[in-house]
Short mmCIF file of N, CA and C in Angstrom, two decimals:
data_model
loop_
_atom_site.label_atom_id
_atom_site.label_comp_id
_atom_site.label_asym_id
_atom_site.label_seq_id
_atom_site.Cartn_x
_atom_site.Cartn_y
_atom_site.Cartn_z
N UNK E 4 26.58 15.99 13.70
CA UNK E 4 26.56 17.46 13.52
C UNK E 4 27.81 17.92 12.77
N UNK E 5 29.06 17.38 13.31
CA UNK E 5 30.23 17.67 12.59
C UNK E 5 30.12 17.22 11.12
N UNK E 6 29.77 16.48 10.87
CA UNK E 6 29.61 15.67 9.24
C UNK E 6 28.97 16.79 8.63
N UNK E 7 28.08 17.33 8.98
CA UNK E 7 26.76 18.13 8.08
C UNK E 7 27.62 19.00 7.92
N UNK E 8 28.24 19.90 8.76
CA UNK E 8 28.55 20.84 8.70
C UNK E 8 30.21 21.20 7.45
N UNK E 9 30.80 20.22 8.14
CA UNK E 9 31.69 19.60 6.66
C UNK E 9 31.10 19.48 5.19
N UNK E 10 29.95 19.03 5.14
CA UNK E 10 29.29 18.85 3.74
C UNK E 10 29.07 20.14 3.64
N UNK E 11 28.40 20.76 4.44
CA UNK E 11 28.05 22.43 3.71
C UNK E 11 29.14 23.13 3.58
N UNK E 12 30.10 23.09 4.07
CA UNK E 12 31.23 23.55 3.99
C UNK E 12 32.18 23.37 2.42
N UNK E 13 32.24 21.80 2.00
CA UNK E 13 32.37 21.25 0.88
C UNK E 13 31.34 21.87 -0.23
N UNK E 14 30.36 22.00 0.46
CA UNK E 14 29.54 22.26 -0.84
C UNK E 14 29.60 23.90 -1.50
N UNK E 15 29.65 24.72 -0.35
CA UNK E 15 29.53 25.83 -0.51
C UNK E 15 31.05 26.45 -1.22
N UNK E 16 32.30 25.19 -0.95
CA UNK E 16 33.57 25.86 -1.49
C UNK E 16 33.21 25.55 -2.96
N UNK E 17 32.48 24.27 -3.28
CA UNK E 17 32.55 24.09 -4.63
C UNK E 17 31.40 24.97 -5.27
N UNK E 18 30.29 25.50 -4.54
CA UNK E 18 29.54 26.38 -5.54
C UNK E 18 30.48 27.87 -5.80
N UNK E 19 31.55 28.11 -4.72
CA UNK E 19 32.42 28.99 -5.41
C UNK E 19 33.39 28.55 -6.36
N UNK E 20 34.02 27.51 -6.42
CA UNK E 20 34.49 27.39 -7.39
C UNK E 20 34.19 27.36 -8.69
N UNK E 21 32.99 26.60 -8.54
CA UNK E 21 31.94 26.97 -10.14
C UNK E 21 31.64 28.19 -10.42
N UNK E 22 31.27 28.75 -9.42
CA UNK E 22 30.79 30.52 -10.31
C UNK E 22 32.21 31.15 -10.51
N UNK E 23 33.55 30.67 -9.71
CA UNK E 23 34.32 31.26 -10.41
C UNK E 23 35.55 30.78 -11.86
N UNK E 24 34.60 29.38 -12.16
CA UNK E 24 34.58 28.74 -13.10
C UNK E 24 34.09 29.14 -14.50
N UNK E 25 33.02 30.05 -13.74
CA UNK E 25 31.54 29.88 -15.09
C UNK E 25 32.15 31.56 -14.99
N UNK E 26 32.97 32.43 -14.70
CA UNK E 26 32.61 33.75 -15.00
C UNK E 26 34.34 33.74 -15.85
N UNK E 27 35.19 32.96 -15.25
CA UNK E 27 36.35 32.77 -16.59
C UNK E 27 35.87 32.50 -17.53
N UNK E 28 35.06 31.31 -17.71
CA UNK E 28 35.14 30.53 -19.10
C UNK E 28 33.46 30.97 -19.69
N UNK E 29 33.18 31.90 -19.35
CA UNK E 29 32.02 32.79 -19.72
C UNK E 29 31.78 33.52 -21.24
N UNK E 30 33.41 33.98 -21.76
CA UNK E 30 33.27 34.33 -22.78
C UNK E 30 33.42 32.98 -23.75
N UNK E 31 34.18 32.37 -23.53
CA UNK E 31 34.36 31.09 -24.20
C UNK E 31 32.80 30.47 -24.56
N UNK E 32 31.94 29.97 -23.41
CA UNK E 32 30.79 29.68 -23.64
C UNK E 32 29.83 30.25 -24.56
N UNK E 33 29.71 31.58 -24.54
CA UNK E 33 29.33 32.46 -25.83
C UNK E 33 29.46 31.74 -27.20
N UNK E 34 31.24 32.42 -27.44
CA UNK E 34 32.05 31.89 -28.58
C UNK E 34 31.33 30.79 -28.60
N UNK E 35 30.98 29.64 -28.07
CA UNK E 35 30.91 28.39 -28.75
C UNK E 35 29.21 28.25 -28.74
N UNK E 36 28.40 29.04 -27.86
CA UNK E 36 27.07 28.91 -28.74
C UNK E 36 26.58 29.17 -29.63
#
């Protein structure tokens, strides 16, 4: 139970880190399409 809950935990910090990945480098992505 402790394991799972660690993984969602892991997972959910890194889907914030990506969206606050993808909304810096958002204009950039533009620019380069």
């Amino acid at each position: 139970m402790k394991s799972t809950s660690q993984k969602f935990a892991h997972k959910s910090f890194a889907l914030h880190i990506l969206a606050e990945l993808d909304t810096a480098f958002a204009p950039f992505i533009r620019l380069a399409r």
